Amino acid sequence: MAAIDLSDLRFWARPPAERARAFALLRAQPHPLYFRLPRVPFLRRDPGSWALVRHADVVEASRRPEIFSSEPSATSPTDMPGWMSGYFTSMIDMDDPRHAKIRRIISRAFTPKVLAAADDDIARRAARIVEELIAAGPGDFVAQVATRLPVEVICDMLGIPSRHHAQVVKSTNIVVGYTDPEYVGATADYTGAEVRVSPLRVIRVLTTVMLAGWRLHRLAARLGRRRRRTPADDLTSALVNANIDGERLSPREFAAFFLLLVVAGNETTRTAIAHGLKLFTDHPDQRRLLLEDFEGRIGGAVEEIVRHSSPVIFMRRNLTRDAEINGHHYRAGQKVTLFYASANRDEAVFADPDAFDITRSPNPHVGFGGPGPHFCLGAHLARREMTVMFRELFTRLPDIAAGEPDRLLSSFVNGCKRLPCTFTVPRTVPGEGTPGGDRSGTGPGRCRMTGRP
């Protein structure tokens, strides 16, 4: 137990199987682990947090937001300084009733009915992305496929022009990967027994993250001003012209929500798509099972990919008053960390939890968050994007396979920075690669597995 330090990045650099075994050991303990956070220059000293690693505890805390609050922060292990929180605090860090009012405005764009109407557009984008992958040849699956579909879709929903997509990806990589040296430089010295965090390194990290946030805020401000003058049918127009408690969102508030939607709208899905290809590569029996009845099994496959990979590893909650969960007492003012990655491998809920099984049923995973007001608003969209992307990939490139991922060093997102992929370039057939062309012998632009467009 002493070797398990959830605040130490060296733990999160371990292979996934090692981390899974560590969480299994924590779930077997009679009481939750309290882990202390390292002292970081320029940030308020933080005593630490309780680690909720069992499925029942994560679900219970999620269902009681009046006690397990998202304010002042749900995504940062420690409180951000005030000069940063204005850039990054948004709906995910709020409680009801304000959270509910803003969520209602945004949720109109994520209803199943609205998303169903977007299916054809998502399918066309996926087809084009796979065409371009084939033209380019085997390479980095994250950059060539997994990142592109969710970024294009969420940017289109917000009204962000395509010329800004590359900057959106670059900035969100930094915001999410704020502990990975590739994006922000070295954050700490781990060579000794004690983790040492130097002031100069902290300044560099904070400056890099702030600049990334500032670039997204600048993009939001420009787009917001245009949509106030000339509203369009997009989420930006809905937000900047919304009336919330008799007031409109300030430019900074809107920019913070904009940043949240840009980050959340692509990070979870691209991570799940990348992990999905790796899982189907490592488990060819599950790929064969899927392809035997794609439409009948893709729903279960998507849920199992999200459960097994847990794209978002944790969220934080802050106690507003004393509470008890499953026999353990928590005091007002303390913090708890909901480890979704651990809850999704809880042997008390999931039989053979480390196995990848696309027929798993029931599958009450918390990969989109626990039940309650903060359940992922974009879950329906993520499921549709994953379904469409794997349909297109396995139709056009049935032997596509993933190599070993270059993993993001993060305790927050189970990301893949790069993932090499290989495949047999398909033989060109008449009409292939052209709009409405017959790529499969089943009719214009139809999937050979399903006959669907």
CSV table of C-alpha atoms in Angstrom, one decimal:
chain,number,residue,atom,x,y,z
A,1,MET,CA,0.0,0.0,0.0
A,2,ALA,CA,2.8,2.4,0.8
A,3,ALA,CA,4.0,2.1,-2.9
A,4,ILE,CA,0.7,3.4,-4.2
A,5,ASP,CA,0.9,7.1,-4.4
A,6,LEU,CA,-1.9,8.5,-6.6
A,7,SER,CA,-0.4,12.0,-6.5
A,8,ASP,CA,2.9,10.8,-8.0
A,9,LEU,CA,3.2,11.0,-11.8
A,10,ARG,CA,5.5,8.0,-11.6
A,11,PHE,CA,2.5,5.9,-10.7
A,12,TRP,CA,0.7,7.1,-13.8
A,13,ALA,CA,3.7,6.3,-15.9
A,14,ARG,CA,3.3,2.7,-15.0
A,15,PRO,CA,1.9,0.2,-17.6
A,16,PRO,CA,-1.9,0.1,-17.4
A,17,ALA,CA,-2.0,-3.4,-16.1
A,18,GLU,CA,0.2,-2.4,-13.1
A,19,ARG,CA,-2.1,0.5,-12.4
A,20,ALA,CA,-5.2,-1.8,-12.6
A,21,ARG,CA,-3.6,-4.2,-10.1
A,22,ALA,CA,-2.9,-1.3,-7.7
A,23,PHE,CA,-6.5,-0.2,-7.9
A,24,ALA,CA,-7.7,-3.7,-7.3
A,25,LEU,CA,-5.6,-3.7,-4.1
A,26,LEU,CA,-7.1,-0.4,-3.0
A,27,ARG,CA,-10.7,-1.7,-3.6
A,28,ALA,CA,-9.9,-4.6,-1.3
A,29,GLN,CA,-9.1,-2.4,1.6
A,30,PRO,CA,-11.7,-1.8,4.3
A,31,HIS,CA,-11.5,2.0,4.0
A,32,PRO,CA,-10.6,4.5,1.3
A,33,LEU,CA,-7.1,5.7,0.8
A,34,TYR,CA,-6.2,9.3,1.7
A,35,PHE,CA,-3.5,10.6,-0.6
A,36,ARG,CA,-1.6,13.8,0.0
A,37,LEU,CA,-0.7,16.2,-2.7
A,38,PRO,CA,2.8,17.5,-3.2
A,39,ARG,CA,3.6,21.1,-2.3
A,40,VAL,CA,3.6,23.2,-5.5
A,41,PRO,CA,5.0,26.7,-5.6
A,42,PHE,CA,2.5,29.5,-6.3
A,43,LEU,CA,-0.5,27.2,-5.6
A,44,ARG,CA,-2.4,27.1,-2.4
A,45,ARG,CA,-1.2,24.3,-0.1
A,46,ASP,CA,-3.6,21.4,-0.3
A,47,PRO,CA,-3.8,18.6,2.3
A,48,GLY,CA,-5.1,15.9,-0.1
A,49,SER,CA,-8.1,13.9,-1.0
A,50,TRP,CA,-9.9,10.6,-0.3
A,51,ALA,CA,-9.7,8.2,-3.2
A,52,LEU,CA,-13.1,6.6,-4.0
A,53,VAL,CA,-12.2,3.5,-6.0
A,54,ARG,CA,-15.2,1.3,-5.6
A,55,HIS,CA,-18.1,1.5,-8.1
A,56,ALA,CA,-20.7,1.8,-5.3
A,57,ASP,CA,-18.9,4.8,-3.7
A,58,VAL,CA,-18.4,6.6,-7.0
A,59,VAL,CA,-22.1,6.1,-7.9
A,60,GLU,CA,-23.3,7.2,-4.4
A,61,ALA,CA,-21.2,10.4,-4.4
A,62,SER,CA,-22.4,11.2,-7.9
A,63,ARG,CA,-26.0,10.9,-6.9
A,64,ARG,CA,-25.6,13.4,-4.0
A,65,PRO,CA,-24.3,16.6,-5.6
A,66,GLU,CA,-25.7,18.7,-2.8
A,67,ILE,CA,-23.1,17.2,-0.5
A,68,PHE,CA,-20.4,16.2,-3.0
A,69,SER,CA,-20.1,19.5,-4.7
A,70,SER,CA,-18.3,20.3,-8.0
A,71,GLU,CA,-17.5,23.8,-6.7
A,72,PRO,CA,-14.9,25.3,-6.7
A,73,SER,CA,-13.3,22.7,-9.1
A,74,ALA,CA,-14.1,19.3,-10.4
A,75,THR,CA,-11.2,18.7,-12.7
A,76,SER,CA,-8.1,19.9,-10.9
A,77,PRO,CA,-6.7,18.0,-7.9
A,78,THR,CA,-6.0,21.3,-6.2
A,79,ASP,CA,-7.7,24.7,-6.4
A,80,MET,CA,-6.4,26.8,-9.2
A,81,PRO,CA,-5.2,30.4,-8.3
A,82,GLY,CA,-7.8,33.0,-9.0
A,83,TRP,CA,-6.0,34.4,-12.0
A,84,MET,CA,-6.3,31.0,-13.7
A,85,SER,CA,-9.7,29.9,-12.6
A,86,GLY,CA,-11.3,32.7,-14.7
A,87,TYR,CA,-10.0,31.0,-17.8
A,88,PHE,CA,-10.8,27.4,-16.9
A,89,THR,CA,-13.8,27.4,-14.5
A,90,SER,CA,-17.0,26.5,-16.4
A,91,MET,CA,-20.2,24.5,-16.2
A,92,ILE,CA,-18.4,21.3,-15.1
A,93,ASP,CA,-17.3,23.2,-12.0
A,94,MET,CA,-20.8,24.4,-11.0
A,95,ASP,CA,-23.6,23.1,-9.0
A,96,ASP,CA,-27.4,23.6,-9.5
A,97,PRO,CA,-29.3,25.7,-10.1
A,98,ARG,CA,-26.9,27.7,-12.3
A,99,HIS,CA,-25.4,24.5,-13.7
A,100,ALA,CA,-28.8,23.2,-14.6
A,101,LYS,CA,-29.8,26.4,-16.4
A,102,ILE,CA,-26.7,26.5,-18.6
A,103,ARG,CA,-26.8,22.8,-19.2
A,104,ARG,CA,-30.4,23.1,-20.6
A,105,ILE,CA,-29.2,25.7,-23.1
A,106,ILE,CA,-26.4,23.5,-24.3
A,107,SER,CA,-28.3,20.2,-24.2
A,108,ARG,CA,-30.6,21.3,-27.0
A,109,ALA,CA,-27.8,20.6,-29.4
A,110,PHE,CA,-27.1,17.1,-27.9
A,111,THR,CA,-30.6,15.5,-27.9
A,112,PRO,CA,-30.9,12.1,-29.7
A,113,LYS,CA,-33.3,13.7,-32.2
A,114,VAL,CA,-30.8,16.5,-33.2
A,115,LEU,CA,-27.9,14.1,-33.3
A,116,ALA,CA,-29.9,11.6,-35.5
A,117,ALA,CA,-30.3,14.4,-38.0
A,118,ALA,CA,-26.5,14.8,-38.0
A,119,ASP,CA,-25.8,11.2,-38.8
A,120,ASP,CA,-25.3,11.6,-42.5
A,121,ASP,CA,-22.9,14.5,-42.0
A,122,ILE,CA,-20.9,12.5,-39.5
A,123,ALA,CA,-20.8,9.5,-41.9
A,124,ARG,CA,-19.6,11.7,-44.7
A,125,ARG,CA,-16.8,13.1,-42.5
A,126,ALA,CA,-15.8,9.6,-41.4
A,127,ALA,CA,-15.7,8.4,-45.1
A,128,ARG,CA,-13.5,11.3,-46.1
A,129,ILE,CA,-11.2,10.7,-43.2
A,130,VAL,CA,-10.7,7.1,-44.0
A,131,GLU,CA,-10.2,7.9,-47.7
A,132,GLU,CA,-7.5,10.3,-46.7
A,133,LEU,CA,-5.9,7.7,-44.4
A,134,ILE,CA,-5.8,5.2,-47.3
A,135,ALA,CA,-4.2,7.8,-49.6
A,136,ALA,CA,-1.6,8.7,-47.0
A,137,GLY,CA,-0.9,5.1,-46.0
A,138,PRO,CA,-0.2,3.5,-42.6
A,139,GLY,CA,0.9,6.1,-40.0
A,140,ASP,CA,-0.3,7.7,-36.8
A,141,PHE,CA,-3.9,6.7,-36.2
A,142,VAL,CA,-4.4,9.4,-33.5
A,143,ALA,CA,-3.5,12.3,-35.8
A,144,GLN,CA,-4.9,10.8,-39.0
A,145,VAL,CA,-8.2,9.4,-37.7
A,146,ALA,CA,-9.1,9.5,-33.9
A,147,THR,CA,-8.5,13.2,-33.4
A,148,ARG,CA,-10.1,14.4,-36.7
A,149,LEU,CA,-13.7,13.2,-36.5
A,150,PRO,CA,-14.6,14.6,-33.0
A,151,VAL,CA,-12.7,17.8,-33.5
A,152,GLU,CA,-14.4,18.5,-36.8
A,153,VAL,CA,-17.8,17.7,-35.4
A,154,ILE,CA,-17.6,19.8,-32.2
A,155,CYS,CA,-16.0,22.7,-34.1
A,156,ASP,CA,-18.8,22.6,-36.6
A,157,MET,CA,-21.4,22.6,-33.8
A,158,LEU,CA,-19.7,25.7,-32.3
A,159,GLY,CA,-19.3,27.4,-35.7
A,160,ILE,CA,-15.4,27.3,-35.6
A,161,PRO,CA,-14.0,27.7,-39.1
A,162,SER,CA,-11.9,24.8,-40.4
A,163,ARG,CA,-8.8,27.0,-40.6
A,164,HIS,CA,-8.7,27.1,-36.8
A,165,HIS,CA,-9.0,23.3,-36.2
A,166,ALA,CA,-5.2,22.7,-36.0
A,167,GLN,CA,-4.9,25.5,-33.3
A,168,VAL,CA,-7.8,24.0,-31.4
A,169,VAL,CA,-6.1,20.6,-31.3
A,170,LYS,CA,-2.8,22.1,-30.3
A,171,SER,CA,-4.3,24.2,-27.5
A,172,THR,CA,-6.5,21.4,-26.1
A,173,ASN,CA,-3.5,19.0,-26.1
A,174,ILE,CA,-1.8,21.4,-23.7
A,175,VAL,CA,-4.8,22.1,-21.5
A,176,VAL,CA,-5.4,18.3,-21.1
A,177,GLY,CA,-1.8,17.3,-21.1
A,178,TYR,CA,-0.6,19.8,-18.5
A,179,THR,CA,1.4,17.2,-16.7
A,180,ASP,CA,3.1,15.7,-19.8
A,181,PRO,CA,6.6,17.1,-20.4
A,182,GLU,CA,6.1,16.9,-24.2
A,183,TYR,CA,3.5,19.6,-24.0
A,184,VAL,CA,4.6,21.7,-21.0
A,185,GLY,CA,8.2,20.7,-20.2
A,186,ALA,CA,9.3,18.8,-17.1
A,187,THR,CA,7.1,19.5,-14.1
A,188,ALA,CA,9.1,18.0,-11.3
A,189,ASP,CA,12.3,16.2,-10.4
A,190,TYR,CA,11.6,12.5,-9.6
A,191,THR,CA,15.1,11.3,-9.3
A,192,GLY,CA,15.2,11.3,-5.5
A,193,ALA,CA,13.0,9.7,-2.9
A,194,GLU,CA,11.1,13.0,-2.5
A,195,VAL,CA,9.4,14.7,-5.5
A,196,ARG,CA,10.8,18.2,-5.9
A,197,VAL,CA,8.9,20.9,-7.8
A,198,SER,CA,11.0,23.9,-8.7
A,199,PRO,CA,9.4,27.4,-8.9
A,200,LEU,CA,10.9,27.9,-12.4
A,201,ARG,CA,9.3,24.7,-13.7
A,202,VAL,CA,6.0,25.7,-12.2
A,203,ILE,CA,6.2,29.1,-13.9
A,204,ARG,CA,6.9,27.5,-17.2
A,205,VAL,CA,4.0,25.1,-16.9
A,206,LEU,CA,1.5,27.7,-15.7
A,207,THR,CA,2.6,30.1,-18.5
A,208,THR,CA,2.2,27.4,-21.2
A,209,VAL,CA,-1.2,26.3,-20.0
A,210,MET,CA,-2.4,29.9,-19.6
A,211,LEU,CA,-1.2,30.8,-23.2
A,212,ALA,CA,-3.2,27.8,-24.5
A,213,GLY,CA,-6.2,28.9,-22.6
A,214,TRP,CA,-5.8,32.5,-23.8
A,215,ARG,CA,-5.7,31.4,-27.5
A,216,LEU,CA,-8.9,29.5,-27.1
A,217,HIS,CA,-10.5,32.4,-25.2
A,218,ARG,CA,-9.4,34.8,-28.0
A,219,LEU,CA,-11.0,32.5,-30.6
A,220,ALA,CA,-14.1,32.4,-28.5
A,221,ALA,CA,-14.2,36.2,-28.1
A,222,ARG,CA,-13.9,36.8,-31.9
A,223,LEU,CA,-16.6,34.2,-32.7
A,224,GLY,CA,-18.8,35.4,-29.9
A,225,ARG,CA,-18.8,39.0,-31.1
A,226,ARG,CA,-19.8,37.9,-34.6
A,227,ARG,CA,-22.6,35.7,-33.3
A,228,ARG,CA,-24.0,38.5,-31.1
A,229,ARG,CA,-24.2,40.7,-34.2
A,230,THR,CA,-25.4,37.9,-36.5
A,231,PRO,CA,-26.7,34.8,-34.8
A,232,ALA,CA,-26.4,31.5,-36.7
A,233,ASP,CA,-27.7,28.0,-36.1
A,234,ASP,CA,-24.8,26.9,-33.8
A,235,LEU,CA,-24.0,26.5,-30.1
A,236,THR,CA,-22.0,29.7,-29.9
A,237,SER,CA,-25.1,31.7,-31.0
A,238,ALA,CA,-27.2,29.9,-28.4
A,239,LEU,CA,-24.7,30.6,-25.6
A,240,VAL,CA,-23.9,34.3,-26.3
A,241,ASN,CA,-27.5,35.2,-26.8
A,242,ALA,CA,-29.0,33.1,-23.9
A,243,ASN,CA,-30.7,34.7,-20.9
A,244,ILE,CA,-29.6,33.1,-17.7
A,245,ASP,CA,-31.0,34.4,-14.4
A,246,GLY,CA,-31.9,37.6,-16.2
A,247,GLU,CA,-28.3,38.1,-17.4
A,248,ARG,CA,-26.3,37.1,-20.4
A,249,LEU,CA,-23.0,35.3,-20.0
A,250,SER,CA,-20.0,37.7,-19.8
A,251,PRO,CA,-17.4,37.3,-22.5
A,252,ARG,CA,-15.1,35.5,-20.1
A,253,GLU,CA,-17.9,33.2,-18.9
A,254,PHE,CA,-18.8,32.3,-22.5
A,255,ALA,CA,-15.1,31.7,-23.3
A,256,ALA,CA,-14.8,29.3,-20.4
A,257,PHE,CA,-17.8,27.3,-21.6
A,258,PHE,CA,-16.5,27.4,-25.1
A,259,LEU,CA,-13.2,26.0,-23.9
A,260,LEU,CA,-15.0,23.2,-22.0
A,261,LEU,CA,-17.0,22.2,-25.0
A,262,VAL,CA,-14.0,22.2,-27.3
A,263,VAL,CA,-11.9,20.1,-24.9
A,264,ALA,CA,-14.7,17.7,-23.7
A,265,GLY,CA,-16.2,17.5,-27.2
A,266,ASN,CA,-13.1,15.9,-28.7
A,267,GLU,CA,-10.8,14.5,-26.0
A,268,THR,CA,-13.0,11.7,-24.7
A,269,THR,CA,-14.1,10.4,-28.1
A,270,ARG,CA,-10.6,10.5,-29.7
A,271,THR,CA,-9.2,8.7,-26.7
A,272,ALA,CA,-11.9,6.0,-26.9
A,273,ILE,CA,-11.5,5.6,-30.7
A,274,ALA,CA,-7.8,5.1,-30.3
A,275,HIS,CA,-8.2,2.7,-27.4
A,276,GLY,CA,-10.9,0.9,-29.4
A,277,LEU,CA,-8.6,0.1,-32.3
A,278,LYS,CA,-5.9,-1.1,-29.9
A,279,LEU,CA,-8.4,-3.3,-28.1
A,280,PHE,CA,-9.7,-4.9,-31.3
A,281,THR,CA,-6.1,-5.5,-32.4
A,282,ASP,CA,-5.2,-7.2,-29.1
A,283,HIS,CA,-8.5,-9.2,-29.0
A,284,PRO,CA,-9.1,-10.5,-32.6
A,285,ASP,CA,-11.8,-12.8,-31.3
A,286,GLN,CA,-13.8,-9.7,-30.3
A,287,ARG,CA,-13.2,-8.1,-33.7
A,288,ARG,CA,-14.5,-11.2,-35.4
A,289,LEU,CA,-17.5,-11.2,-33.1
A,290,LEU,CA,-18.3,-7.6,-34.0
A,291,LEU,CA,-18.0,-8.1,-37.7
A,292,GLU,CA,-20.3,-11.1,-37.7
A,293,ASP,CA,-23.2,-8.8,-36.7
A,294,PHE,CA,-21.9,-5.2,-36.7
A,295,GLU,CA,-25.2,-3.4,-36.2
A,296,GLY,CA,-26.4,-5.8,-33.5
A,297,ARG,CA,-23.2,-5.6,-31.5
A,298,ILE,CA,-21.6,-2.2,-32.1
A,299,GLY,CA,-23.7,-0.7,-29.3
A,300,GLY,CA,-22.3,-3.1,-26.7
A,301,ALA,CA,-18.8,-2.7,-28.2
A,302,VAL,CA,-18.9,1.1,-27.7
A,303,GLU,CA,-19.9,0.7,-24.1
A,304,GLU,CA,-17.2,-1.9,-23.4
A,305,ILE,CA,-14.5,0.3,-25.1
A,306,VAL,CA,-15.5,3.2,-22.8
A,307,ARG,CA,-15.6,1.0,-19.7
A,308,HIS,CA,-12.3,-0.8,-20.4
A,309,SER,CA,-10.4,2.4,-21.5
A,310,SER,CA,-12.0,4.9,-19.1
A,311,PRO,CA,-10.9,8.0,-21.1
A,312,VAL,CA,-11.5,10.3,-18.1
A,313,ILE,CA,-9.7,8.8,-15.1
A,314,PHE,CA,-11.2,10.9,-12.3
A,315,MET,CA,-13.3,13.8,-11.2
A,316,ARG,CA,-13.1,15.7,-7.9
A,317,ARG,CA,-15.9,16.5,-5.5
A,318,ASN,CA,-15.9,18.8,-2.4
A,319,LEU,CA,-17.9,18.1,0.7
A,320,THR,CA,-20.3,20.8,1.7
A,321,ARG,CA,-21.2,19.0,5.0
A,322,ASP,CA,-20.4,15.8,6.9
A,323,ALA,CA,-21.5,12.7,5.2
A,324,GLU,CA,-21.2,8.9,5.2
A,325,ILE,CA,-20.8,6.5,2.3
A,326,ASN,CA,-20.8,2.8,2.9
A,327,GLY,CA,-19.7,3.0,6.5
A,328,HIS,CA,-17.0,5.6,6.0
A,329,HIS,CA,-17.3,9.1,7.4
A,330,TYR,CA,-16.2,12.3,5.5
A,331,ARG,CA,-16.1,15.8,7.0
A,332,ALA,CA,-17.2,19.1,5.5
A,333,GLY,CA,-14.4,20.8,3.7
A,334,GLN,CA,-12.7,17.6,2.7
A,335,LYS,CA,-12.2,16.5,-0.9
A,336,VAL,CA,-12.9,13.1,-2.6
A,337,THR,CA,-11.6,11.9,-5.9
A,338,LEU,CA,-14.0,9.7,-8.0
A,339,PHE,CA,-11.7,7.3,-9.8
A,340,TYR,CA,-13.9,6.1,-12.7
A,341,ALA,CA,-11.0,4.0,-14.1
A,342,SER,CA,-11.1,1.9,-10.9
A,343,ALA,CA,-14.9,1.8,-10.6
A,344,ASN,CA,-15.0,0.4,-14.1
A,345,ARG,CA,-12.9,-2.6,-13.1
A,346,ASP,CA,-14.7,-3.3,-9.8
A,347,GLU,CA,-15.0,-7.1,-9.5
A,348,ALA,CA,-18.1,-6.6,-7.3
A,349,VAL,CA,-20.0,-5.2,-10.3
A,350,PHE,CA,-18.2,-6.6,-13.4
A,351,ALA,CA,-17.4,-10.3,-13.9
A,352,ASP,CA,-13.8,-10.8,-15.1
A,353,PRO,CA,-13.4,-7.0,-15.1
A,354,ASP,CA,-10.1,-6.9,-16.9
A,355,ALA,CA,-11.4,-8.8,-19.9
A,356,PHE,CA,-12.6,-7.0,-23.0
A,357,ASP,CA,-16.0,-8.4,-23.8
A,358,ILE,CA,-18.3,-6.6,-26.3
A,359,THR,CA,-21.2,-8.8,-25.3
A,360,ARG,CA,-21.0,-7.7,-21.6
A,361,SER,CA,-24.5,-7.2,-20.2
A,362,PRO,CA,-25.4,-5.4,-18.1
A,363,ASN,CA,-22.6,-2.9,-18.3
A,364,PRO,CA,-23.2,-0.1,-15.8
A,365,HIS,CA,-19.9,1.6,-16.4
A,366,VAL,CA,-19.2,5.1,-15.3
A,367,GLY,CA,-17.0,6.0,-18.3
A,368,PHE,CA,-19.3,8.9,-19.0
A,369,GLY,CA,-19.4,9.9,-15.4
A,370,GLY,CA,-21.7,8.7,-12.6
A,371,PRO,CA,-25.4,9.1,-12.4
A,372,GLY,CA,-26.6,12.6,-11.6
A,373,PRO,CA,-26.5,16.2,-13.0
A,374,HIS,CA,-22.9,15.9,-14.3
A,375,PHE,CA,-23.4,12.8,-16.5
A,376,CYS,CA,-21.6,13.5,-19.7
A,377,LEU,CA,-23.7,15.8,-21.9
A,378,GLY,CA,-22.0,14.5,-25.1
A,379,ALA,CA,-22.4,10.8,-24.4
A,380,HIS,CA,-24.9,10.3,-27.2
A,381,LEU,CA,-22.6,12.2,-29.6
A,382,ALA,CA,-19.6,10.2,-28.6
A,383,ARG,CA,-21.4,6.9,-29.1
A,384,ARG,CA,-22.6,8.0,-32.6
A,385,GLU,CA,-19.1,9.1,-33.6
A,386,MET,CA,-17.5,5.9,-32.4
A,387,THR,CA,-20.2,3.8,-34.2
A,388,VAL,CA,-19.8,5.6,-37.5
A,389,MET,CA,-16.0,5.6,-37.3
A,390,PHE,CA,-15.6,1.9,-36.6
A,391,ARG,CA,-18.2,1.1,-39.3
A,392,GLU,CA,-16.2,3.0,-41.9
A,393,LEU,CA,-12.8,1.7,-40.7
A,394,PHE,CA,-13.8,-2.0,-40.6
A,395,THR,CA,-15.7,-1.7,-44.0
A,396,ARG,CA,-12.8,-0.1,-45.9
A,397,LEU,CA,-9.9,-1.5,-43.9
A,398,PRO,CA,-10.9,-4.8,-42.3
A,399,ASP,CA,-7.3,-5.7,-41.4
A,400,ILE,CA,-6.4,-2.3,-39.8
A,401,ALA,CA,-4.3,-2.9,-36.7
A,402,ALA,CA,-2.7,-0.8,-34.0
A,403,GLY,CA,0.8,-0.9,-32.7
A,404,GLU,CA,2.0,0.2,-29.2
A,405,PRO,CA,0.6,3.6,-28.1
A,406,ASP,CA,2.7,6.5,-26.9
A,407,ARG,CA,0.6,7.3,-23.8
A,408,LEU,CA,-0.1,10.7,-22.3
A,409,LEU,CA,1.5,11.2,-18.9
A,410,SER,CA,-1.6,12.2,-17.0
A,411,SER,CA,-3.6,11.2,-13.9
A,412,PHE,CA,-6.7,12.9,-15.5
A,413,VAL,CA,-7.0,11.5,-19.1
A,414,ASN,CA,-6.1,8.1,-20.3
A,415,GLY,CA,-4.9,9.5,-23.5
A,416,CYS,CA,-2.8,8.3,-26.5
A,417,LYS,CA,-0.6,10.9,-28.1
A,418,ARG,CA,0.4,8.6,-30.9
A,419,LEU,CA,-0.7,5.2,-32.1
A,420,PRO,CA,0.9,3.6,-35.2
A,421,CYS,CA,-1.5,1.7,-37.4
A,422,THR,CA,-1.0,-0.7,-40.4
A,423,PHE,CA,-3.4,-1.9,-43.0
A,424,THR,CA,-3.6,-3.4,-46.5
A,425,VAL,CA,-4.3,-0.6,-49.0
A,426,PRO,CA,-7.6,-1.7,-50.6
A,427,ARG,CA,-7.8,-2.4,-54.4
A,428,THR,CA,-9.3,0.6,-56.2
A,429,VAL,CA,-12.7,-0.2,-57.7
A,430,PRO,CA,-14.8,1.8,-60.1
A,431,GLY,CA,-16.4,4.8,-58.3
A,432,GLU,CA,-14.4,4.2,-55.1
A,433,GLY,CA,-13.4,7.4,-53.4
A,434,THR,CA,-15.9,9.5,-55.2
A,435,PRO,CA,-19.1,11.1,-53.7
A,436,GLY,CA,-21.8,8.5,-53.9
A,437,GLY,CA,-19.4,6.0,-55.5
A,438,ASP,CA,-19.9,2.3,-55.2
A,439,ARG,CA,-17.2,1.2,-52.7
A,440,SER,CA,-18.6,-2.1,-51.7
A,441,GLY,CA,-20.7,-3.8,-54.4
A,442,THR,CA,-23.8,-3.2,-52.3
A,443,GLY,CA,-24.9,0.1,-53.9
A,444,PRO,CA,-23.9,3.7,-54.0
A,445,GLY,CA,-21.9,4.7,-50.9
A,446,ARG,CA,-23.1,1.7,-48.8
A,447,CYS,CA,-21.4,-0.3,-46.2
A,448,ARG,CA,-20.6,-3.9,-47.3
A,449,MET,CA,-21.2,-5.2,-43.8
A,450,THR,CA,-24.7,-3.6,-43.3
A,451,GLY,CA,-25.9,-2.2,-46.6
A,452,ARG,CA,-26.3,1.1,-44.8
A,453,PRO,CA,-25.1,4.4,-46.2
